[in-house]
CSV table of C-alpha atoms in Angstrom, one decimal:
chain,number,residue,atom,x,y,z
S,1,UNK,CA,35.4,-10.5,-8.2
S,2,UNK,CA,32.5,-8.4,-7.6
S,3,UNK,CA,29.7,-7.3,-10.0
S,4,UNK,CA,31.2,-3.6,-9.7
S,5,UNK,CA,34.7,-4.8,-10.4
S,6,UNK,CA,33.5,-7.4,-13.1
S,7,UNK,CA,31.9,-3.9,-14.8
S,8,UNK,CA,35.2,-2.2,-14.8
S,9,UNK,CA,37.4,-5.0,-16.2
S,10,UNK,CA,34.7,-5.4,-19.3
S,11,UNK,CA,35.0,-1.6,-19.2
S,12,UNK,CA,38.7,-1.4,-19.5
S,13,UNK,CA,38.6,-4.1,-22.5
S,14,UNK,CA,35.6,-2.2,-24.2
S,15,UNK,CA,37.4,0.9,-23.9
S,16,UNK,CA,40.7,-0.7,-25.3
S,17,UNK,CA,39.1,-2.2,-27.8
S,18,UNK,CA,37.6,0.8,-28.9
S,19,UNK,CA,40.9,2.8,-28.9
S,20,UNK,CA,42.1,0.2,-31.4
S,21,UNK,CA,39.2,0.9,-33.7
S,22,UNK,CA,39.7,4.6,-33.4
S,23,UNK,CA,43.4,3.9,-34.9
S,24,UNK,CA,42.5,1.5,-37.2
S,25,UNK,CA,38.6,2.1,-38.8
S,26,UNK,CA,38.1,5.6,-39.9
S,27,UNK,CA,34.4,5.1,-39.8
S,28,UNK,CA,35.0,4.2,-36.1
S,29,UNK,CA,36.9,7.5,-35.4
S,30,UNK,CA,34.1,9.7,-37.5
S,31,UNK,CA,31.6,8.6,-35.7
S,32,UNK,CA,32.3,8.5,-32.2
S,33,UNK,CA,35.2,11.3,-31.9
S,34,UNK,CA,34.4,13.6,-35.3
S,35,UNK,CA,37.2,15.8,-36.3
S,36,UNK,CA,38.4,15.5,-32.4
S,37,UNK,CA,42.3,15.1,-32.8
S,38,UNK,CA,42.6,11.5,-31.7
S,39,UNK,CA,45.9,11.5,-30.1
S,40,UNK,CA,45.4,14.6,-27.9
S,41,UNK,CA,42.1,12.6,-26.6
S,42,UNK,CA,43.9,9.3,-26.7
S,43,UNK,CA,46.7,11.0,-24.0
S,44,UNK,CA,44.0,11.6,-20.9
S,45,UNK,CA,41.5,9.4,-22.1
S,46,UNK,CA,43.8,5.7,-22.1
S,47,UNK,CA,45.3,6.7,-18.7
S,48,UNK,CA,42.2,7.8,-17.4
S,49,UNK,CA,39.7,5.6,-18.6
S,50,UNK,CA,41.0,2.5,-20.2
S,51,UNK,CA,43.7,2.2,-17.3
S,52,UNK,CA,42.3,3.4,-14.3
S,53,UNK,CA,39.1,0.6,-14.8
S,54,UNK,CA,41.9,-1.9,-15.2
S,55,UNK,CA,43.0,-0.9,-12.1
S,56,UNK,CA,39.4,-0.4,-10.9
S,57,UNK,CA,38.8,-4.0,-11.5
S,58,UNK,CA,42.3,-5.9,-9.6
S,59,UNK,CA,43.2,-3.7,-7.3
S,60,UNK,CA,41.7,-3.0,-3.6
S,61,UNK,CA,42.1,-0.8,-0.8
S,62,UNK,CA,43.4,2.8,-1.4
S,63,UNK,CA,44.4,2.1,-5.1
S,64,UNK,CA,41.3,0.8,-5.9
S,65,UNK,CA,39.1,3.0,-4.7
S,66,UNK,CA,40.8,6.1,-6.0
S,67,UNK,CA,40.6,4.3,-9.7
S,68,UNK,CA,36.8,3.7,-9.4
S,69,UNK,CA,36.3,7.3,-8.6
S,70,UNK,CA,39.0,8.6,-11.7
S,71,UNK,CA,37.4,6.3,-13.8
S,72,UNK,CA,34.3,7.3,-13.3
S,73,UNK,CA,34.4,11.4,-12.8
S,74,UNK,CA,36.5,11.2,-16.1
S,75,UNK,CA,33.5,9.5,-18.3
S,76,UNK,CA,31.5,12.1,-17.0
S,77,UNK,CA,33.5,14.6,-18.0
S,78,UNK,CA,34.2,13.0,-21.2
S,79,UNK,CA,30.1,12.6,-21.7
S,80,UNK,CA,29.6,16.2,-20.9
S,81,UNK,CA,32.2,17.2,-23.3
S,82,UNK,CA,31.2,15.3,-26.4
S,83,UNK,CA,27.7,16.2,-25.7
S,84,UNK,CA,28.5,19.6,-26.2
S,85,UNK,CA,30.7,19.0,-29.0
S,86,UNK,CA,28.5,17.1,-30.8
S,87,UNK,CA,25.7,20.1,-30.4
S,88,UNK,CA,27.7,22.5,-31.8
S,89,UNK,CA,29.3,20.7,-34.7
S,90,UNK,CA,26.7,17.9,-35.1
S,91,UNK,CA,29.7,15.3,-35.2
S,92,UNK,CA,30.8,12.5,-32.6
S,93,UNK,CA,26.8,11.4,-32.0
S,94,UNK,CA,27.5,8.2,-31.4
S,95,UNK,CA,30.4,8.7,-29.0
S,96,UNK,CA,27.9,10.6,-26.7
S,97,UNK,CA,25.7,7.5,-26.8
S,98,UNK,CA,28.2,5.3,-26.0
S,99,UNK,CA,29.6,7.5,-23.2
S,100,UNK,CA,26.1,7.9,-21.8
S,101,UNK,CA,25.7,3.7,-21.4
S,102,UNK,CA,29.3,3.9,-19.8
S,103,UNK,CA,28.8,6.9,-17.6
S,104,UNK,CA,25.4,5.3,-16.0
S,105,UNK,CA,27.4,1.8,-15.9
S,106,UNK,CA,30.1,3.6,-14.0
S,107,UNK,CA,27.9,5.3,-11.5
S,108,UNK,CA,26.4,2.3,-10.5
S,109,UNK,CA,29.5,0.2,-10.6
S,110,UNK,CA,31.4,2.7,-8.6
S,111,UNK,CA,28.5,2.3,-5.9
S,112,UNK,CA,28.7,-1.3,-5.8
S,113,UNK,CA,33.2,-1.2,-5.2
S,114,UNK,CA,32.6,1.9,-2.7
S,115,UNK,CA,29.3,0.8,-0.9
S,116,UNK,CA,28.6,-2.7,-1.8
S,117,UNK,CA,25.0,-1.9,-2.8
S,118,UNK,CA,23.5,1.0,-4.7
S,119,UNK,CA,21.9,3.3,-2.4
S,120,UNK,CA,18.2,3.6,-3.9
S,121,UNK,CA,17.0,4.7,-0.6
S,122,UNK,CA,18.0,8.0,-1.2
S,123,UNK,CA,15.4,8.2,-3.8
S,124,UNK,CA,12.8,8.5,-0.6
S,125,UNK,CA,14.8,10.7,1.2
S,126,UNK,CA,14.4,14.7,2.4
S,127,UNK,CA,11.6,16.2,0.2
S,128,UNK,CA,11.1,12.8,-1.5
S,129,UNK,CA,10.2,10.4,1.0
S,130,UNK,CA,7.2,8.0,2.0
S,131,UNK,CA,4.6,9.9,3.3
S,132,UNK,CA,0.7,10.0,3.2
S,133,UNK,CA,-1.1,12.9,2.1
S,134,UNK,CA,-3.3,14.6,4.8
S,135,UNK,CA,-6.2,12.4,5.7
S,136,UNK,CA,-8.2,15.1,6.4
S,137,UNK,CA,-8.2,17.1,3.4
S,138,UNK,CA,-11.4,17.2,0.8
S,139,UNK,CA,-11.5,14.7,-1.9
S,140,UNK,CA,-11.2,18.0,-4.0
S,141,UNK,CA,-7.9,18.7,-2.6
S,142,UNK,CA,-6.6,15.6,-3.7
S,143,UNK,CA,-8.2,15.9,-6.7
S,144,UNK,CA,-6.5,19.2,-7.6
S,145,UNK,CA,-2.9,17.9,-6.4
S,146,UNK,CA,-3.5,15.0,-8.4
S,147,UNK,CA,-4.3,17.1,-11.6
S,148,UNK,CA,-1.2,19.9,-10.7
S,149,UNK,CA,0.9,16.3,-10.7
S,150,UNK,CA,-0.4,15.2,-14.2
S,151,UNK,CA,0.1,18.6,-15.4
S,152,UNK,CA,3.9,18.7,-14.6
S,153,UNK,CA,4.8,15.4,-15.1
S,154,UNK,CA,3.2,14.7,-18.2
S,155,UNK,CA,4.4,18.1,-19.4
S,156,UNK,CA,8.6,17.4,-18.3
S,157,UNK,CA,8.5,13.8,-18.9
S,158,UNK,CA,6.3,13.6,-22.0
S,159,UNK,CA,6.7,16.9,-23.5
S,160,UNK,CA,10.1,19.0,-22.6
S,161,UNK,CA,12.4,15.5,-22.2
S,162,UNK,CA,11.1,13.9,-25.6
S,163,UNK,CA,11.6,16.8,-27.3
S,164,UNK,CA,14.7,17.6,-25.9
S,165,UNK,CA,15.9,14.6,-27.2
S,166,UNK,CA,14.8,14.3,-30.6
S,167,UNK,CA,16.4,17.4,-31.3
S,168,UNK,CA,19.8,16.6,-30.0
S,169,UNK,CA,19.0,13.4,-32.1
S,170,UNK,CA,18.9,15.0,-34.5
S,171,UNK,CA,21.7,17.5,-34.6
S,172,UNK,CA,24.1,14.5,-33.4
S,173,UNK,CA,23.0,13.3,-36.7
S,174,UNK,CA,21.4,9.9,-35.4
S,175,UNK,CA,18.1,10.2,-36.5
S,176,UNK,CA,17.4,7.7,-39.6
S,177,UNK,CA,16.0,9.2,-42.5
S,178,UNK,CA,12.6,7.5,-42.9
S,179,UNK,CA,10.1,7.1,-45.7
S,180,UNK,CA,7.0,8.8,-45.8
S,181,UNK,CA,4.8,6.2,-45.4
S,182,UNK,CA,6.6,5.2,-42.3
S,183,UNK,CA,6.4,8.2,-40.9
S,184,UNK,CA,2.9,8.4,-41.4
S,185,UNK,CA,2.2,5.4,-39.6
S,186,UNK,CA,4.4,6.2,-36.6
S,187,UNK,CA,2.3,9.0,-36.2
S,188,UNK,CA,-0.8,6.9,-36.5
S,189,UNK,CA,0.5,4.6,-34.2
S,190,UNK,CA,1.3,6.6,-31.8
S,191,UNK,CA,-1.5,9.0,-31.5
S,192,UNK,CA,-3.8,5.6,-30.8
S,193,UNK,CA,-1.6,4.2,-28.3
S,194,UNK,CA,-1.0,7.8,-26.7
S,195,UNK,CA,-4.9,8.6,-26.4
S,196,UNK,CA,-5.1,5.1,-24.9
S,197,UNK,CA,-2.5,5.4,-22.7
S,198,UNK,CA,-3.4,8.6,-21.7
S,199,UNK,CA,-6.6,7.3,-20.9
S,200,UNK,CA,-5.6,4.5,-18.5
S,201,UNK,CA,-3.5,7.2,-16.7
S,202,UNK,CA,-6.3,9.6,-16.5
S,203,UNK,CA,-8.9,6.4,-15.2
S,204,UNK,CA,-5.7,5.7,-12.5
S,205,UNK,CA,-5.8,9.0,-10.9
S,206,UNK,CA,-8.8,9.5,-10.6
S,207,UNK,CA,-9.6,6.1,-8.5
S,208,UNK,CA,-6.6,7.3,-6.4
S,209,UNK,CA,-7.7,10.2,-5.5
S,210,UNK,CA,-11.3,9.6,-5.3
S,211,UNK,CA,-10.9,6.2,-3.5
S,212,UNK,CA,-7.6,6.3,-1.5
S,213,UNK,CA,-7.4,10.2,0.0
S,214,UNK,CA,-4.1,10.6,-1.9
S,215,UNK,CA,-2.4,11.5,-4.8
S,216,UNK,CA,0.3,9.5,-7.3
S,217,UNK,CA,3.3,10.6,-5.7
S,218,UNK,CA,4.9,8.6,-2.8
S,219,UNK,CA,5.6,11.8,-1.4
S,220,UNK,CA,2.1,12.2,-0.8
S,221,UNK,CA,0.5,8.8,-1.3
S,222,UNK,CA,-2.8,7.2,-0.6
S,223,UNK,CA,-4.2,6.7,3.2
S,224,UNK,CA,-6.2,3.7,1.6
S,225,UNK,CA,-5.5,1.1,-0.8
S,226,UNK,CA,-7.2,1.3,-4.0
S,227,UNK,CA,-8.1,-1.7,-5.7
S,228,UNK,CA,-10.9,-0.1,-7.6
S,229,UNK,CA,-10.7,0.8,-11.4
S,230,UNK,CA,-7.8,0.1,-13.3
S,231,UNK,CA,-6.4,-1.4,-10.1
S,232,UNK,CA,-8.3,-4.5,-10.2
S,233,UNK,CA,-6.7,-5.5,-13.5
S,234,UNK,CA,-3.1,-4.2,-13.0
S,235,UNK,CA,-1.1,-3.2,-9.8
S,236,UNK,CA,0.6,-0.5,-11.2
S,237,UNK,CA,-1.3,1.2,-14.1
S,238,UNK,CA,-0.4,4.8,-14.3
S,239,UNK,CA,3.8,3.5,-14.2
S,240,UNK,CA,2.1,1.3,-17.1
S,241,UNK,CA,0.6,4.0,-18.9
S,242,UNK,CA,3.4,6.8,-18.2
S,243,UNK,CA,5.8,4.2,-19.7
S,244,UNK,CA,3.2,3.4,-22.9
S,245,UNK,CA,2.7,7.1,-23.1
S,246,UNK,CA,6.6,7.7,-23.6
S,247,UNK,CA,7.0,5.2,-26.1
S,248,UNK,CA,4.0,6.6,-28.0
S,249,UNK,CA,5.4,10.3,-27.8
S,250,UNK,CA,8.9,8.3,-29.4
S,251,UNK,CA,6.9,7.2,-32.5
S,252,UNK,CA,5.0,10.6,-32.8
S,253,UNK,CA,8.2,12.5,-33.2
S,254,UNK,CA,9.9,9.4,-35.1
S,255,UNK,CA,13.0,9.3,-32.3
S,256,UNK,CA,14.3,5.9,-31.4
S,257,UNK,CA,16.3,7.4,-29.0
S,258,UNK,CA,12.9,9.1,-26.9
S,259,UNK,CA,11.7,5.6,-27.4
S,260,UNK,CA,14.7,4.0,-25.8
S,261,UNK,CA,14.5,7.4,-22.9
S,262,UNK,CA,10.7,5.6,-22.2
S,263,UNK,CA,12.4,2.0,-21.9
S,264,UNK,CA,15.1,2.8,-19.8
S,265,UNK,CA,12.3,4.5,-17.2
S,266,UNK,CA,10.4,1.6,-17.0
S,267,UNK,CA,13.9,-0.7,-16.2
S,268,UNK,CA,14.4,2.2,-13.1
S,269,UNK,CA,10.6,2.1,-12.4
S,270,UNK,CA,10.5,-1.5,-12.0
S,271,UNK,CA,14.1,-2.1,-10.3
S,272,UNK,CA,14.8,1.0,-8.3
S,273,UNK,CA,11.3,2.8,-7.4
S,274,UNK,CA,8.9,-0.1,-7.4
S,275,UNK,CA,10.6,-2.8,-4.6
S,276,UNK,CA,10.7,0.4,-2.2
S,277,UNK,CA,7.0,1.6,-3.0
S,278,UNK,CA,5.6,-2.0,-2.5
S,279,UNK,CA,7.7,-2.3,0.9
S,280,UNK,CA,6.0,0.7,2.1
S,281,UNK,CA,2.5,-0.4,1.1
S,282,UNK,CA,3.2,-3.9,2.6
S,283,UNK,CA,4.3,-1.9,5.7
S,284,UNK,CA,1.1,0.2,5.8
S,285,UNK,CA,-1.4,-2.0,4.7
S,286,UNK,CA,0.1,-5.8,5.8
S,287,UNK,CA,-2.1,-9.1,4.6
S,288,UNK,CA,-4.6,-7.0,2.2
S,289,UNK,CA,-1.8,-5.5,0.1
S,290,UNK,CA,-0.1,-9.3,0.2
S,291,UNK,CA,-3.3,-11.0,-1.1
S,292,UNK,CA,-3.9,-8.2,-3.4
S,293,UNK,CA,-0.2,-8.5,-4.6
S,294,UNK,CA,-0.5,-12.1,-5.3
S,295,UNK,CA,-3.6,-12.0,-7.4
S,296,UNK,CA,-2.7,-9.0,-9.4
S,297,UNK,CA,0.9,-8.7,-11.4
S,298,UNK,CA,3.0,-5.8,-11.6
S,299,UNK,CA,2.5,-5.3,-15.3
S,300,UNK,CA,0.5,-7.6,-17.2
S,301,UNK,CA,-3.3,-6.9,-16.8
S,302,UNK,CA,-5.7,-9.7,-15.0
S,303,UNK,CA,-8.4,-10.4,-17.3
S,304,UNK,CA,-11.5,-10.4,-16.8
S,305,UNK,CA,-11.7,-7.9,-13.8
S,306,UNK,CA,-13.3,-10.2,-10.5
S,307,UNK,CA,-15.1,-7.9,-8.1
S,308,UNK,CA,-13.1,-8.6,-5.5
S,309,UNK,CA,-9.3,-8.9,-5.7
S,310,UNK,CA,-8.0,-11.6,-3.4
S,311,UNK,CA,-10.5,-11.4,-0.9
S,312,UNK,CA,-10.1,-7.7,-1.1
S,313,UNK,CA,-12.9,-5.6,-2.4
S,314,UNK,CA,-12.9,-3.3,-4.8
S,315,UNK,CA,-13.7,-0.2,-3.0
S,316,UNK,CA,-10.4,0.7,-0.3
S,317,UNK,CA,-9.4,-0.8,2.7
S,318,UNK,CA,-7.4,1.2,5.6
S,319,UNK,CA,-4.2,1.2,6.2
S,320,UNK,CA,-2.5,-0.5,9.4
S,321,UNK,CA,-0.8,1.7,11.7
């Protein structure tokens, strides 16, 4: 059995097991359906969730490719719906959580039955993909992008997204009241690790657009590779600090579930946009990014910071055409 098949089969018992709790634990019903009438959601929902991933998981050809895609269009639709009912009647919060974990789990499984592989090269595709930033251009011009990039990001992914979710968090009614003195030293907490983290973003910009004639984004990357400043410790310190940043924003506004948002990231980070960012920098600049790449990790910092980083030195060394 495949992994995407495997996924459906624990996805047909999950969902069947949950079904049971629904008719049998009120506290399960309360919080994952509300005042939802049961049954009604119990007639589409067994057929088309808890069945069709049975199917999903032993059948093949025709059959099982139309249950994969039932399966999972109806969690979507079933995510969307909660989501909305839990907004406007703050009830069923945890069954939007739930249906979030199996909606994502779906996607990917229903990629793995359909294609054999999830496609994350369309990440890098049409306005997204590899591409240096003009070689030409002022260091002021890549200076400027870089800033307009901090500015966006840091204002969607730390500012608009975070809050966006702490307040659905807490009109789902999933946010834990917390003492005072807990909240007091989230908000401690996190406005030191934020200023740090902030800082180590600010220090990794600046080296790439100063030293490599680029900016952050792949879409726009670096003619040069920069093993200066926070480089020579860590290979990938502003996906380090964006990550930190997250979590600190989490513990500012007290949101487990912003916290968890910043986690998640770092698992697509590291398994989806990483492995095709270092191909294309193994592509461009061959044996320096390889010597670089095995003296410096992906994550943890290299202490103390050498001047040279696997023969490389610390200033930039061009690309291979």
């Amino acid at each position: 059995m495949s992994w995407g098949r495997l996924y459906f089969a624990l996805q047909a018992l999950g969902g069947a097991v949950w079904w049971i709790g629904v008719a049998t634990v009120p506290a399960v019903r309360t919080l994952t359906l509300g005042s939802l009438d049961p049954v009604a959601v119990a007639a589409l929902d067994v057929p088309l969730f808890v069945v069709a991933s049975a199917l999903a998981a032993v059948s093949a050809g025709t059959v099982g490719r139309i249950a994969v895609t039932v399966a999972t269009v109806w969690t979507a639709l079933v995510l969307a719906g909660l989501a909305v009912w839990a907004t406007v009647t703050g009830e069923a919060g945890w069954g939007v959580v739930v249906m979030t974990a199996a909606t994502v789990g779906s996607v990917l499984a229903l990629a793995l039955v359909l294609l054999g592989r999830v496609p994350t090269e369309w990440l890098t595709s049409g306005p997204l993909r590899f591409r240096t930033a003009d070689p030409g251009a002022a260091t002021s011009r890549h200076v400027l992008a870089t800033t307009v990039q901090i500015v966006v990001f840091w204002g969607l992914f730390l500012g608009v997204f975070p809050v966006a979710i702490a307040v659905a968090e807490h009109r789902w009614r999933l946010h834990p009241a917390l003492p005072g003195p807990v909240v007091t030293a989230l908000l401690v907490v996190g406005l030191v690790v934020l200023a740090l983290a902030s800082a180590l973003g600010l220090a990794s910009a600046a080296a790439m657009s100063t030293k490599g004639a680029g900016t952050p984004l792949p879409s726009a990357s670096a003619n040069r590779l920069v093993v200066a400043g926070p480089y020579r410790s860590v290979r990938n310190p502003m996906a380090l600090a964006g990550i930190t940043q997250g979590v600190a924003v989490g513990l500012l506004l007290g949101s487990w579930m912003v916290v968890v948002y910043a986690l998640a990231g770092s698992i697509v980070w590291n398994c989806v946009v990483r492995p095709l960012e270092e191909a294309d920098l193994e592509a461009r600049f061959g044996e320096d990014f390889r010597r670089y790449a095995a003296r410096v990790r992906c994550w943890v910092p290299r202490w103390p910071i050498a001047a040279s980083v696997g023969g490389v030195p610390v200033s930039v060394s061009s690309p291979r055409r």
